[in-house]
Amino acid sequence: MRQPYRVEDIQKDRQAKEDQSSHQQFDHEDEARHHEKFLKASEKLYKQKSVVLASEIMSKQLVTLRENLSVEEAWEQIKNHEIHYFPIVNAEEKLLGILSEREILRGIQQKSKKTLREMTASRTLCAEPETLLAEVMQVFAEQNLEVLPVVDEKQKVIGILTQNDLLQTMLKISKLEEKKFFRS
């Protein structure tokens, strides 16, 4: 996962440069003013770049299942995996829906003769890699989701976001914020 350059890193760099530059003087006052403007503009740019995208937090470990499988065939493919959500794809690997391990097991218990395609919802919400974390969280909250697949421009699944991914991300962000507020 790519780690964005954060504002606090810029502040550390600025402090180090200020400490260093206190020993050297700018030849002209204009240079000093331009340098300060550059630092402020850089900080603003990095603040904008420190957003979190779906592609940065999604799980890339996937087990996709073909649409025409029965629940028994699907179970045989997934039973040895630690993954709990499975994108259902067609022959072109395009996303058709998503099923949980629980839904597949329920299908087995009910002796369902449906294919995985028939078991998936008629519409599946998904995110693009560039979707912002704030947007992802809003969709999870408003739609009461447990999982959200991430698809590329060809509708092929490239990752998956779960509630756990969001919680872990929020913990990381809160720890960064905590460090910023409780510096000595």
Tab-separated table of C-alpha atoms in Angstrom:
chain	number	residue	atom	x	y	z
A	1	MET	CA	0.000	0.000	0.000
A	2	ARG	CA	1.340	3.429	-0.969
A	3	GLN	CA	1.933	5.692	1.987
A	4	PRO	CA	1.035	9.301	1.180
A	5	TYR	CA	3.405	12.037	2.218
A	6	ARG	CA	1.666	13.605	5.186
A	7	VAL	CA	1.529	17.171	6.439
A	8	GLU	CA	3.353	16.253	9.626
A	9	ASP	CA	6.277	14.992	7.501
A	10	ILE	CA	6.360	18.361	5.735
A	11	GLN	CA	6.383	20.127	9.086
A	12	LYS	CA	9.322	17.972	10.248
A	13	ASP	CA	11.157	18.711	6.995
A	14	ARG	CA	10.413	22.423	7.339
A	15	GLN	CA	11.717	22.486	10.920
A	16	ALA	CA	14.886	20.676	9.863
A	17	LYS	CA	15.348	23.135	6.972
A	18	GLU	CA	14.714	26.107	9.272
A	19	ASP	CA	17.266	24.783	11.742
A	20	GLN	CA	19.708	24.337	8.897
A	21	SER	CA	18.886	27.661	7.244
A	22	SER	CA	19.312	29.589	10.470
A	23	HIS	CA	23.028	29.075	9.860
A	24	GLN	CA	22.858	30.398	6.302
A	25	GLN	CA	21.330	33.674	5.240
A	26	PHE	CA	19.527	34.295	1.985
A	27	ASP	CA	21.339	36.771	-0.232
A	28	HIS	CA	18.176	38.688	-0.923
A	29	GLU	CA	14.993	39.205	0.999
A	30	ASP	CA	13.089	38.253	-2.176
A	31	GLU	CA	14.613	34.778	-2.118
A	32	ALA	CA	13.480	34.276	1.476
A	33	ARG	CA	9.941	35.400	0.649
A	34	HIS	CA	9.767	33.173	-2.443
A	35	HIS	CA	11.104	30.253	-0.449
A	36	GLU	CA	8.408	30.731	2.221
A	37	LYS	CA	5.693	30.941	-0.458
A	38	PHE	CA	7.006	27.744	-2.014
A	39	LEU	CA	6.881	25.935	1.336
A	40	LYS	CA	3.304	27.085	1.969
A	41	ALA	CA	2.201	26.021	-1.510
A	42	SER	CA	3.904	22.652	-1.068
A	43	GLU	CA	2.184	22.105	2.259
A	44	LYS	CA	-1.199	22.914	0.712
A	45	LEU	CA	-0.537	20.515	-2.162
A	46	TYR	CA	0.517	17.702	0.180
A	47	LYS	CA	-2.560	18.256	2.340
A	48	GLN	CA	-4.667	17.675	-0.750
A	49	LYS	CA	-2.663	14.573	-1.657
A	50	SER	CA	-2.964	12.972	1.781
A	51	VAL	CA	-6.472	11.687	1.073
A	52	VAL	CA	-7.069	7.964	1.261
A	53	LEU	CA	-8.348	6.149	-1.822
A	54	ALA	CA	-10.193	2.831	-2.092
A	55	SER	CA	-7.222	1.345	-3.963
A	56	GLU	CA	-4.945	2.096	-0.988
A	57	ILE	CA	-6.994	0.236	1.599
A	58	MET	CA	-8.715	-2.523	-0.379
A	59	SER	CA	-7.816	-6.150	0.079
A	60	LYS	CA	-6.291	-7.545	-3.097
A	61	GLN	CA	-6.511	-11.156	-1.981
A	62	LEU	CA	-9.545	-12.413	-3.846
A	63	VAL	CA	-11.179	-15.676	-4.720
A	64	THR	CA	-13.596	-15.105	-7.570
A	65	LEU	CA	-16.273	-17.628	-8.428
A	66	ARG	CA	-17.847	-18.272	-11.830
A	67	GLU	CA	-21.511	-17.436	-12.216
A	68	ASN	CA	-22.597	-20.920	-13.349
A	69	LEU	CA	-21.325	-22.806	-10.269
A	70	SER	CA	-23.733	-24.518	-7.895
A	71	VAL	CA	-23.425	-23.834	-4.159
A	72	GLU	CA	-21.793	-27.253	-3.661
A	73	GLU	CA	-19.204	-26.552	-6.378
A	74	ALA	CA	-18.564	-23.120	-4.898
A	75	TRP	CA	-18.087	-24.598	-1.427
A	76	GLU	CA	-15.489	-27.026	-2.759
A	77	GLN	CA	-13.508	-24.068	-4.129
A	78	ILE	CA	-13.723	-21.862	-1.038
A	79	LYS	CA	-13.752	-24.189	1.953
A	80	ASN	CA	-9.983	-24.009	2.515
A	81	HIS	CA	-9.754	-20.205	2.285
A	82	GLU	CA	-9.805	-17.675	5.105
A	83	ILE	CA	-11.722	-15.241	2.885
A	84	HIS	CA	-15.403	-14.579	3.650
A	85	TYR	CA	-16.675	-12.665	0.580
A	86	PHE	CA	-16.526	-13.858	-3.000
A	87	PRO	CA	-17.057	-11.820	-6.153
A	88	ILE	CA	-19.201	-13.659	-8.708
A	89	VAL	CA	-17.894	-13.103	-12.242
A	90	ASN	CA	-18.888	-14.051	-15.771
A	91	ALA	CA	-16.670	-15.647	-18.443
A	92	GLU	CA	-15.079	-12.243	-19.182
A	93	GLU	CA	-14.226	-11.838	-15.462
A	94	LYS	CA	-16.707	-8.947	-15.110
A	95	LEU	CA	-18.388	-8.497	-11.745
A	96	LEU	CA	-21.961	-9.783	-11.533
A	97	GLY	CA	-22.420	-9.768	-7.781
A	98	ILE	CA	-20.916	-10.803	-4.492
A	99	LEU	CA	-21.755	-13.611	-2.073
A	100	SER	CA	-20.577	-14.328	1.427
A	101	GLU	CA	-19.430	-17.660	2.753
A	102	ARG	CA	-22.523	-17.569	4.968
A	103	GLU	CA	-24.857	-17.208	1.956
A	104	ILE	CA	-23.191	-20.123	0.174
A	105	LEU	CA	-23.486	-22.325	3.277
A	106	ARG	CA	-27.141	-21.320	3.652
A	107	GLY	CA	-27.692	-22.406	0.031
A	108	ILE	CA	-26.170	-25.798	0.816
A	109	GLN	CA	-28.341	-26.210	3.929
A	110	GLN	CA	-31.455	-25.368	1.909
A	111	LYS	CA	-30.335	-27.767	-0.842
A	112	SER	CA	-30.621	-24.907	-3.342
A	113	LYS	CA	-30.385	-25.790	-7.021
A	114	LYS	CA	-29.698	-22.169	-7.987
A	115	THR	CA	-26.460	-21.108	-9.648
A	116	LEU	CA	-24.359	-18.437	-7.961
A	117	ARG	CA	-25.591	-15.934	-10.556
A	118	GLU	CA	-29.191	-16.626	-9.524
A	119	MET	CA	-28.269	-16.129	-5.867
A	120	THR	CA	-26.657	-12.711	-6.309
A	121	ALA	CA	-28.575	-9.466	-6.027
A	122	SER	CA	-29.786	-7.953	-9.269
A	123	ARG	CA	-27.623	-4.864	-8.583
A	124	THR	CA	-24.304	-4.702	-6.784
A	125	LEU	CA	-22.777	-1.488	-5.510
A	126	CYS	CA	-19.091	-1.153	-6.231
A	127	ALA	CA	-16.311	1.409	-5.946
A	128	GLU	CA	-13.643	2.558	-8.340
A	129	PRO	CA	-9.973	2.591	-7.284
A	130	GLU	CA	-10.022	6.413	-7.032
A	131	THR	CA	-13.082	6.543	-4.765
A	132	LEU	CA	-12.298	8.572	-1.651
A	133	LEU	CA	-12.430	6.977	1.799
A	134	ALA	CA	-15.083	9.485	2.894
A	135	GLU	CA	-17.336	8.407	0.012
A	136	VAL	CA	-16.765	4.720	0.776
A	137	MET	CA	-17.654	5.253	4.431
A	138	GLN	CA	-20.780	7.170	3.506
A	139	VAL	CA	-21.965	4.339	1.218
A	140	PHE	CA	-21.219	1.721	3.893
A	141	ALA	CA	-23.231	3.691	6.456
A	142	GLU	CA	-26.165	4.649	4.240
A	143	GLN	CA	-26.548	1.244	2.596
A	144	ASN	CA	-25.646	-0.821	5.693
A	145	LEU	CA	-22.995	-2.734	3.730
A	146	GLU	CA	-20.576	-5.364	4.950
A	147	VAL	CA	-18.515	-5.440	1.758
A	148	LEU	CA	-17.899	-3.344	-1.336
A	149	PRO	CA	-16.053	-4.671	-4.401
A	150	VAL	CA	-13.613	-2.388	-6.209
A	151	VAL	CA	-13.685	-2.617	-10.008
A	152	ASP	CA	-11.599	-1.150	-12.814
A	153	GLU	CA	-12.916	0.623	-15.897
A	154	LYS	CA	-13.684	-2.753	-17.538
A	155	GLN	CA	-15.832	-3.837	-14.544
A	156	LYS	CA	-13.229	-6.430	-13.493
A	157	VAL	CA	-12.785	-6.917	-9.767
A	158	ILE	CA	-9.408	-5.694	-8.544
A	159	GLY	CA	-10.083	-5.634	-4.813
A	160	ILE	CA	-12.628	-5.710	-2.050
A	161	LEU	CA	-13.386	-3.423	0.888
A	162	THR	CA	-14.874	-4.756	4.104
A	163	GLN	CA	-16.006	-3.118	7.323
A	164	ASN	CA	-12.808	-4.447	8.878
A	165	ASP	CA	-10.683	-2.638	6.251
A	166	LEU	CA	-12.464	0.611	7.114
A	167	LEU	CA	-12.004	0.111	10.859
A	168	GLN	CA	-8.291	-0.616	10.464
A	169	THR	CA	-7.876	2.463	8.283
A	170	MET	CA	-9.718	4.647	10.773
A	171	LEU	CA	-7.510	3.338	13.591
A	172	LYS	CA	-4.374	4.198	11.586
A	173	ILE	CA	-5.696	7.671	10.839
A	174	SER	CA	-6.682	8.265	14.464
A	175	LYS	CA	-3.200	7.207	15.608
A	176	LEU	CA	-1.663	9.697	13.167
A	177	GLU	CA	-3.984	12.407	14.483
A	178	GLU	CA	-3.156	11.449	18.063
A	179	LYS	CA	0.558	11.801	17.360
A	180	LYS	CA	-0.038	15.216	15.854
A	181	PHE	CA	-1.934	16.461	18.917
A	182	PHE	CA	0.239	14.895	21.614
A	183	ARG	CA	3.721	15.839	20.454
A	184	SER	CA	6.085	16.956	23.135
